[in-house]
mmCIF file with all atom_site columns, C-alpha atoms in Angstrom:
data_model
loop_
_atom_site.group_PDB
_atom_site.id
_atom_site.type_symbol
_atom_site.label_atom_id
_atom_site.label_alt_id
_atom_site.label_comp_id
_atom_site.label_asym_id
_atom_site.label_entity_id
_atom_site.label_seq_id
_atom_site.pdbx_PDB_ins_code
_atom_site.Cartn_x
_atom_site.Cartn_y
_atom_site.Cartn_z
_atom_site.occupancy
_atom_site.B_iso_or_equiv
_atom_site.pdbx_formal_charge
_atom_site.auth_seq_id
_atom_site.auth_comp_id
_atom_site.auth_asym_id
_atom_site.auth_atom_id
_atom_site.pdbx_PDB_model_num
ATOM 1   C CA . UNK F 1 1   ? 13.548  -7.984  0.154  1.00 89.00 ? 1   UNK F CA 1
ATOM 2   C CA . UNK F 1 2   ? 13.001  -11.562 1.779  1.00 97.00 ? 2   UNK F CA 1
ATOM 3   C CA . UNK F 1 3   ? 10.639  -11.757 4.665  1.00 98.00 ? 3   UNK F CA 1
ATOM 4   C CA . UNK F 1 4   ? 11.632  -14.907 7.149  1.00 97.00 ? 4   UNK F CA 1
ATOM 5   C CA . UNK F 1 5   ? 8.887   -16.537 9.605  1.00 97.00 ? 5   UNK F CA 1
ATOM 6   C CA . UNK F 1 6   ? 8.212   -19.828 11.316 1.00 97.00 ? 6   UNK F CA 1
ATOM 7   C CA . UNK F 1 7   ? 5.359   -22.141 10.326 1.00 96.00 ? 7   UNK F CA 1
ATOM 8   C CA . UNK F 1 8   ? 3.488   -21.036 13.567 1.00 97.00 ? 8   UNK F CA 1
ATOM 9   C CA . UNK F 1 9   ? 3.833   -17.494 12.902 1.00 98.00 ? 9   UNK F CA 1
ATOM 10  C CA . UNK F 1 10  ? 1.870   -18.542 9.365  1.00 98.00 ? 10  UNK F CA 1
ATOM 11  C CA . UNK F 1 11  ? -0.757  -20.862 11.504 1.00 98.00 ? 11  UNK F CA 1
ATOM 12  C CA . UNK F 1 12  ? -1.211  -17.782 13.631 1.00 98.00 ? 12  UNK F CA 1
ATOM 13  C CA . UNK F 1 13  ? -2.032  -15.174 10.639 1.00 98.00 ? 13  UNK F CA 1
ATOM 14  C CA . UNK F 1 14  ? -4.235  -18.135 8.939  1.00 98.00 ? 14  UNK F CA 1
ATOM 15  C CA . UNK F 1 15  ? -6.096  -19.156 11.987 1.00 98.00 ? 15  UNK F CA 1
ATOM 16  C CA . UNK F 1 16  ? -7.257  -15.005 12.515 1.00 98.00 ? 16  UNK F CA 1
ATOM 17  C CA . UNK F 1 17  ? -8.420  -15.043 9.437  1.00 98.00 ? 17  UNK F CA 1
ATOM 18  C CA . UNK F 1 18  ? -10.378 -18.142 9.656  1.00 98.00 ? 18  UNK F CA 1
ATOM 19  C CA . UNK F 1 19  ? -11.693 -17.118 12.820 1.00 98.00 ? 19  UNK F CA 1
ATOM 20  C CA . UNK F 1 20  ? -12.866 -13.365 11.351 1.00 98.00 ? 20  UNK F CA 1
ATOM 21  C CA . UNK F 1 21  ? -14.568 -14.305 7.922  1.00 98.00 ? 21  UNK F CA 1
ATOM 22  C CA . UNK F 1 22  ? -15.849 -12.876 6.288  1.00 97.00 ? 22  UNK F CA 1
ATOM 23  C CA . UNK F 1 23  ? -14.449 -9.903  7.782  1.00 96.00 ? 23  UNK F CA 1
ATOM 24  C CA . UNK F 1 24  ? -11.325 -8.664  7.100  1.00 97.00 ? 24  UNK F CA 1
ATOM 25  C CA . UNK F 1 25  ? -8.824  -9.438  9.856  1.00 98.00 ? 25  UNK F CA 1
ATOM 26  C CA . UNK F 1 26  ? -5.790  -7.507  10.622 1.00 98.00 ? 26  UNK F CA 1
ATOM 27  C CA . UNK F 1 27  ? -2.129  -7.781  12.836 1.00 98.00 ? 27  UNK F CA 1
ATOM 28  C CA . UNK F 1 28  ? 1.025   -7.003  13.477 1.00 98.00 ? 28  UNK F CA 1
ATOM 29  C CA . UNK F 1 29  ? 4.326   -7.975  12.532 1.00 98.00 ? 29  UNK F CA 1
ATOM 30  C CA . UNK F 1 30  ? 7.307   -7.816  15.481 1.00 98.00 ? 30  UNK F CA 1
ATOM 31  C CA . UNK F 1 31  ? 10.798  -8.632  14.384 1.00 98.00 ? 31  UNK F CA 1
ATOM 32  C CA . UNK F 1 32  ? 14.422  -6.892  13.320 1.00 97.00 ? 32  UNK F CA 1
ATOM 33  C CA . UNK F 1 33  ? 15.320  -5.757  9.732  1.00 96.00 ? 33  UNK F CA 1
ATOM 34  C CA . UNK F 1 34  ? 18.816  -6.791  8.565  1.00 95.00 ? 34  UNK F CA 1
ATOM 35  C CA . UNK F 1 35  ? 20.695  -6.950  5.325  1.00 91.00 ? 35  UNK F CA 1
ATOM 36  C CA . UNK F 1 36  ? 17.213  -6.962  2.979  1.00 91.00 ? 36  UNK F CA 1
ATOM 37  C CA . UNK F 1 37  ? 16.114  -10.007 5.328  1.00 96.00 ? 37  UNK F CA 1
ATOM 38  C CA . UNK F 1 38  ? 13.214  -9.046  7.370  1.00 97.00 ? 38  UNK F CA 1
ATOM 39  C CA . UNK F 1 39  ? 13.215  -12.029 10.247 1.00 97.00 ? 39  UNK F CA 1
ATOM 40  C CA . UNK F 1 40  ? 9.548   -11.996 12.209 1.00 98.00 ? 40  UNK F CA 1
ATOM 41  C CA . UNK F 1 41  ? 10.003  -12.559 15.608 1.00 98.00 ? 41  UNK F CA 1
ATOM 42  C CA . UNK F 1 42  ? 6.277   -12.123 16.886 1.00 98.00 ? 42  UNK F CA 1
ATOM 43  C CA . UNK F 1 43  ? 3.036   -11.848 15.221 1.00 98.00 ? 43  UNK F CA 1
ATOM 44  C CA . UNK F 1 44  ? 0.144   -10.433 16.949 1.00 98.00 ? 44  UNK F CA 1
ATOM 45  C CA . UNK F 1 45  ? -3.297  -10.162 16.331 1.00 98.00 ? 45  UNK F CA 1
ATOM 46  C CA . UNK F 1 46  ? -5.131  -7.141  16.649 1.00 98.00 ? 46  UNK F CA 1
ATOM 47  C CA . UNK F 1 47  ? -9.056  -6.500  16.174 1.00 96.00 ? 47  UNK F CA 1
ATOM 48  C CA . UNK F 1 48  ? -10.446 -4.479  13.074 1.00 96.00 ? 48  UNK F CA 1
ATOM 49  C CA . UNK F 1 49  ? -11.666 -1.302  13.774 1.00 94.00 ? 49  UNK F CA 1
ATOM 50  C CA . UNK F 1 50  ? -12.834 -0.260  10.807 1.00 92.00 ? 50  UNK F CA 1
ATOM 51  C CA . UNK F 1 51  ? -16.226 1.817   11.284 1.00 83.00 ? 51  UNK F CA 1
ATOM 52  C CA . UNK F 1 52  ? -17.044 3.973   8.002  1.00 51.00 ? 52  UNK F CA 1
ATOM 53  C CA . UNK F 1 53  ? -18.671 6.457   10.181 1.00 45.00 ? 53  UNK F CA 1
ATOM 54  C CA . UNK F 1 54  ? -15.398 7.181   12.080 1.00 49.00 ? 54  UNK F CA 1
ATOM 55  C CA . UNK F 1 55  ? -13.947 7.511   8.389  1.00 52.00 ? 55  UNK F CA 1
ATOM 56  C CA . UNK F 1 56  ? -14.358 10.607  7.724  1.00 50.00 ? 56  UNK F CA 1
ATOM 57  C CA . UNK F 1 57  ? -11.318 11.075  5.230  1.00 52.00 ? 57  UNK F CA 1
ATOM 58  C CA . UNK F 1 58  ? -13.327 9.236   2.751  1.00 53.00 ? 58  UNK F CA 1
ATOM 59  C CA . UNK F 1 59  ? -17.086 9.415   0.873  1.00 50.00 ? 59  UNK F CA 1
ATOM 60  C CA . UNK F 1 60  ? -16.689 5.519   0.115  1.00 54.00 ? 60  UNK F CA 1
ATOM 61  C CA . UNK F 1 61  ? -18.914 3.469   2.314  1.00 56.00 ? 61  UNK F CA 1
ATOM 62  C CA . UNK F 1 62  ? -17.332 -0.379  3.086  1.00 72.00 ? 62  UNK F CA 1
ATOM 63  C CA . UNK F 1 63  ? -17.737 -2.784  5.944  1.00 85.00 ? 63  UNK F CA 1
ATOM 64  C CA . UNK F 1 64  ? -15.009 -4.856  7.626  1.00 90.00 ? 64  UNK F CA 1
ATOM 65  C CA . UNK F 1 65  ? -15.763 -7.335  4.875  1.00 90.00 ? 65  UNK F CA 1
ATOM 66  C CA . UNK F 1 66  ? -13.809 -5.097  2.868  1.00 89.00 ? 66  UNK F CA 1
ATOM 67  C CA . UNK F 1 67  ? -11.532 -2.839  4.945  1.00 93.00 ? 67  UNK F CA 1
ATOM 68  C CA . UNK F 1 68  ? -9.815  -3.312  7.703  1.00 95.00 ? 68  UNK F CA 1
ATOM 69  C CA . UNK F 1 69  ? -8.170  -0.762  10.624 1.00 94.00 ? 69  UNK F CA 1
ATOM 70  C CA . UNK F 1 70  ? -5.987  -1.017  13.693 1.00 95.00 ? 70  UNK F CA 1
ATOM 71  C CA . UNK F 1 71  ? -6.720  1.131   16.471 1.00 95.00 ? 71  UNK F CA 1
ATOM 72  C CA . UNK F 1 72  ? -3.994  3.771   16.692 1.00 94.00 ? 72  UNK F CA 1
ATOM 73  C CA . UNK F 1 73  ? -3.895  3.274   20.966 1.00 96.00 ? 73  UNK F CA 1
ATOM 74  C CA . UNK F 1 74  ? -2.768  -0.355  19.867 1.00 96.00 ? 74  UNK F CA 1
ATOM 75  C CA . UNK F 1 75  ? -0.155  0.638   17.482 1.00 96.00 ? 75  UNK F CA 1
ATOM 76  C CA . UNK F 1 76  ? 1.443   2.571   20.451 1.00 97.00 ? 76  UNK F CA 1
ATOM 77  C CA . UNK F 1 77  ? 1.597   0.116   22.757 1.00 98.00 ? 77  UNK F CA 1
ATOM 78  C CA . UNK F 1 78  ? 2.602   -2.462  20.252 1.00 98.00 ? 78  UNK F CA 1
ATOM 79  C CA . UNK F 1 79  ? 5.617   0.126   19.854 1.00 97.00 ? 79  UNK F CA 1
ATOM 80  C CA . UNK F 1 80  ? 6.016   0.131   23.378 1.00 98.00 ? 80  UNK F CA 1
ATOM 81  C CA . UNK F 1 81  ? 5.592   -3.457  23.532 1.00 97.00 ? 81  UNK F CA 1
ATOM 82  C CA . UNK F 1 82  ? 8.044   -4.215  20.633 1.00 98.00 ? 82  UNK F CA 1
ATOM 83  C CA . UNK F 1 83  ? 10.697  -1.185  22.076 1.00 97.00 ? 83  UNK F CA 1
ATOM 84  C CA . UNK F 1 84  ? 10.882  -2.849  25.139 1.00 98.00 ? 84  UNK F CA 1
ATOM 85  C CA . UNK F 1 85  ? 11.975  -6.481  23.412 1.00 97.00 ? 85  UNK F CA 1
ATOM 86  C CA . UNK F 1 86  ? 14.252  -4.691  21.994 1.00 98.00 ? 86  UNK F CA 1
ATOM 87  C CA . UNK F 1 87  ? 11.883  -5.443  18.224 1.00 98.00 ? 87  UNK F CA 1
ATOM 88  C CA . UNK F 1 88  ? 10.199  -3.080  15.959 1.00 98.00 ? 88  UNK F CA 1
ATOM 89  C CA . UNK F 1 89  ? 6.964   -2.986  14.469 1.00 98.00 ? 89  UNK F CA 1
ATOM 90  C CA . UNK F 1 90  ? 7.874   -4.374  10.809 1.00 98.00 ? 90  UNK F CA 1
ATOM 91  C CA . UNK F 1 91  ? 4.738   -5.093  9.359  1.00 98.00 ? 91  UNK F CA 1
ATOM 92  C CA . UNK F 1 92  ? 0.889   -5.499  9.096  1.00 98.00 ? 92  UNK F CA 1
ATOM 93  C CA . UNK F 1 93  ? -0.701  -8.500  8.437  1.00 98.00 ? 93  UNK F CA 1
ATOM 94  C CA . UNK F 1 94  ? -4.746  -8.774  7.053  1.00 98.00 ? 94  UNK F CA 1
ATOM 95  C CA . UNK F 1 95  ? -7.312  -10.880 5.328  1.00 98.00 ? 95  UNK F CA 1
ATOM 96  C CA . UNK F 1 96  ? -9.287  -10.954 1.787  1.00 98.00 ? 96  UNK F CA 1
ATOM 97  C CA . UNK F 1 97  ? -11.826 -12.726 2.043  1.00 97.00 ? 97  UNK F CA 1
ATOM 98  C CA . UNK F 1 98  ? -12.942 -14.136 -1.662 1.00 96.00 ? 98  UNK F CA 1
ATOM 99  C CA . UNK F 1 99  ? -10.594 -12.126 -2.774 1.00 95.00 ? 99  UNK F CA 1
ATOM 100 C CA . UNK F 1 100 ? -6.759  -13.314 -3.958 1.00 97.00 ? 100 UNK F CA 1
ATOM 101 C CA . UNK F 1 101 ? -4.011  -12.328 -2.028 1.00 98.00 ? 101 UNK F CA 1
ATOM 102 C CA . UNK F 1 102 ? -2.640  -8.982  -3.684 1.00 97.00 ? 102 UNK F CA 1
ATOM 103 C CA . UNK F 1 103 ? -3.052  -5.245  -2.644 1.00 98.00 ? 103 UNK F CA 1
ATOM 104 C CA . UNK F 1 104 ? -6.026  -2.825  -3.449 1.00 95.00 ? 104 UNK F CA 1
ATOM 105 C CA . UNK F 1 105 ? -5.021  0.261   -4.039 1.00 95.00 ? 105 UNK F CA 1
ATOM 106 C CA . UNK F 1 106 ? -6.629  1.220   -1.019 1.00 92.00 ? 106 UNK F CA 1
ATOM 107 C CA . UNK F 1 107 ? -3.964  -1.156  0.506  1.00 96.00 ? 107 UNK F CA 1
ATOM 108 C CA . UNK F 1 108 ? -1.465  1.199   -1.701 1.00 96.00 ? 108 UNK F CA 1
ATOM 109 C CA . UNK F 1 109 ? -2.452  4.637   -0.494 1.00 94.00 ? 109 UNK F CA 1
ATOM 110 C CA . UNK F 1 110 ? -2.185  3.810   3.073  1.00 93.00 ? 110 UNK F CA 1
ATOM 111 C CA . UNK F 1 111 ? 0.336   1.935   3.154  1.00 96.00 ? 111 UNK F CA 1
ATOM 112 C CA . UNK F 1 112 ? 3.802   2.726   5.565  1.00 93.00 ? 112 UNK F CA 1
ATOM 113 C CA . UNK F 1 113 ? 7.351   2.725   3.687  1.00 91.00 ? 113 UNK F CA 1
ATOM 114 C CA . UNK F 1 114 ? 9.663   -0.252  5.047  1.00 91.00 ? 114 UNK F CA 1
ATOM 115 C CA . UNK F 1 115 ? 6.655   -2.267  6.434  1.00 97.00 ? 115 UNK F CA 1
ATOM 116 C CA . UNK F 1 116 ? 5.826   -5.400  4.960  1.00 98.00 ? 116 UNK F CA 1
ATOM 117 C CA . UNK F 1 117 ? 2.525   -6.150  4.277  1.00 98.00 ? 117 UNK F CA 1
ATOM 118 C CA . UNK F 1 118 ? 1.304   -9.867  4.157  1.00 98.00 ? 118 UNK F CA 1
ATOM 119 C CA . UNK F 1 119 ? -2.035  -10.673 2.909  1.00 98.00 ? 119 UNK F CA 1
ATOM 120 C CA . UNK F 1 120 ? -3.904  -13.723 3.086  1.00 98.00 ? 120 UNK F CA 1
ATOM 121 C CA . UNK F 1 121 ? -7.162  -15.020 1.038  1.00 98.00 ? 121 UNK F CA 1
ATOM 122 C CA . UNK F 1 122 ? -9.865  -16.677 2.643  1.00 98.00 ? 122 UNK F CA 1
ATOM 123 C CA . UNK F 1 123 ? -12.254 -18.351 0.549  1.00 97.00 ? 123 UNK F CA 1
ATOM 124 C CA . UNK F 1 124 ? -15.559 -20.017 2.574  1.00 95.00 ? 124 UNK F CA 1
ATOM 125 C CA . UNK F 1 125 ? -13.806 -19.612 5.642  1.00 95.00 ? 125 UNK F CA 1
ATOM 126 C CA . UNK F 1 126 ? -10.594 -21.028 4.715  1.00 98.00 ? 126 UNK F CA 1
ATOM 127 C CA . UNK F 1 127 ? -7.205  -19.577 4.414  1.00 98.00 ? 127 UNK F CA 1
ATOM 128 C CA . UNK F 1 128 ? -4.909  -19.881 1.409  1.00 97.00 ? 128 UNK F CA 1
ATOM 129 C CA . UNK F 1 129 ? -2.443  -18.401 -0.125 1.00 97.00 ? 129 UNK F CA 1
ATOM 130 C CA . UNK F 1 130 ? -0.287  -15.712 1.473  1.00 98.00 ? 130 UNK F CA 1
ATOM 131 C CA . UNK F 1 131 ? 1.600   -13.016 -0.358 1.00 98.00 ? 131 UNK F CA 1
ATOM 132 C CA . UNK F 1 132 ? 4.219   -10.196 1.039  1.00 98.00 ? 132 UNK F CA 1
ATOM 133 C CA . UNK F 1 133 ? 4.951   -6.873  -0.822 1.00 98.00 ? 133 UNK F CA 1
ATOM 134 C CA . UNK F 1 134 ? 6.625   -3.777  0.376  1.00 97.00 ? 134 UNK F CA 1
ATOM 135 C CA . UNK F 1 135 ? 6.194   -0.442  -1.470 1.00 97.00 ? 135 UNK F CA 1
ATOM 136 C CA . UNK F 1 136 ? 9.195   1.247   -3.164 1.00 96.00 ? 136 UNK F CA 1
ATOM 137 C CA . UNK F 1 137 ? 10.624  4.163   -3.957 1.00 96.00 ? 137 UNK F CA 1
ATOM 138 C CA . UNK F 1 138 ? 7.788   5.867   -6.119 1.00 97.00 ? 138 UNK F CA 1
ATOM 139 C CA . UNK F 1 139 ? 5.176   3.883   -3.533 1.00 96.00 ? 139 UNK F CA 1
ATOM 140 C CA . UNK F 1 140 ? 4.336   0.689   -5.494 1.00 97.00 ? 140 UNK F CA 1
ATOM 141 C CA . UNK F 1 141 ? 3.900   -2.396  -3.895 1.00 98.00 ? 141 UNK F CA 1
ATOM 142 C CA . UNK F 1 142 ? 6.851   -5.043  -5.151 1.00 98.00 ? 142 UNK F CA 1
ATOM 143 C CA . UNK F 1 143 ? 6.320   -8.424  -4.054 1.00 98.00 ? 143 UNK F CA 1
ATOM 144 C CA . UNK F 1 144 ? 8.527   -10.012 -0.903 1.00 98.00 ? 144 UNK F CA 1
ATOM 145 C CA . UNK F 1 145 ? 10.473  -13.232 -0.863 1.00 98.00 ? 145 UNK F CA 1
ATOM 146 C CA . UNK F 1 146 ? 8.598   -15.312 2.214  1.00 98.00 ? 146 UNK F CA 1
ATOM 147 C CA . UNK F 1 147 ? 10.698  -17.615 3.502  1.00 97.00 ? 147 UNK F CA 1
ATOM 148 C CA . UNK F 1 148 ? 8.927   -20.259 5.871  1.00 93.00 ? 148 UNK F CA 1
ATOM 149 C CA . UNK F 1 149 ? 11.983  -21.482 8.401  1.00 90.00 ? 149 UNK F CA 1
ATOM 150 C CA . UNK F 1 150 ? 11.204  -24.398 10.744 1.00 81.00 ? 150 UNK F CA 1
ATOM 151 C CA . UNK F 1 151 ? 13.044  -22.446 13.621 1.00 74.00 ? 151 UNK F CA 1
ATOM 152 C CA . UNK F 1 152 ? 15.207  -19.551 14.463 1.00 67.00 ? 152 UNK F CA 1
ATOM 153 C CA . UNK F 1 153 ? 18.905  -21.749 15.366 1.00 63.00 ? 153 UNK F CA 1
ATOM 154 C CA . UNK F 1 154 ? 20.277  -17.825 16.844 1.00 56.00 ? 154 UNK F CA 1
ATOM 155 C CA . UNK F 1 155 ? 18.463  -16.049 19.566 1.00 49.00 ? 155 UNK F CA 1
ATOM 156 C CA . UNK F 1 156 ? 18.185  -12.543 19.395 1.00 46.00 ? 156 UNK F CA 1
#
């Protein structure tokens, strides 16, 4: 699977990041899904939610530093949002701070089949190195294809 964006739609995951260190920060992806090629259309920024006391499905105890949650009244209307643009919701962006750029398994577990997931290191406040992976068939991450495009020539 290949996962096309523009080099703002990177400067807008990087500069969320940047902005939440050291917390994790967290988005999502808008765009259309054709022939393997996911091609981003929109990325938005969302805040992170996570509170471990509204976590109740878990005994671990982590901050934002480490987790990260979108509200669920923002993923419906980013479907709303993204329905009426004629998009979908095709992915979910966050941060790891001091920490490279490849799922946890917490990332695994609660993960979404056909999203991608694009994740983005931030060492001392500064963003690196982004990496996309989609889960398979037996729900284990395999890495995406980004492909950074100066523009979209077709309008859709």
């Amino acid at each position: 699977m290949k996962i096309q964006l523009t080099q703002n739609h990177l400067k807008i995951i990087k500069n969320h990041a940047q902005k939440t260190y050291p917390e994790e920060c967290c988005g999502l992806i808008l765009g259309h899904i054709n022939n393997n090629i996911k091609k981003v259309i929109e990325i938005i920024p969302t805040e992170n939610v996570w509170n471990t006391e509204a976590q109740t499905f878990t005994t671990e105890t982590h901050s934002k530093n480490r987790r990260y949650a979108i509200a669920p009244q923002v993923m419906l209307q980013t479907q709303k949002f993204a329905r009426d643009r004629n998009l979908n919701i095709i992915g979910i962006f966050h941060s790891h701070p001091n920490y490279p750029a490849t799922p946890s398994e917490w990332d695994r577990i609660y993960a979404w089949p056909e999203y991608s997931y694009m994740i983005v290191t931030v060492e001392n406040s500064k963003a690196g190195e982004i990496n996309s992976f989609s889960l398979d068939e037996n729900h284990q991450f395999q890495p995406e294809i980004i492909e950074s495009i100066e523009e979209y020539r077709d309008n859709i």
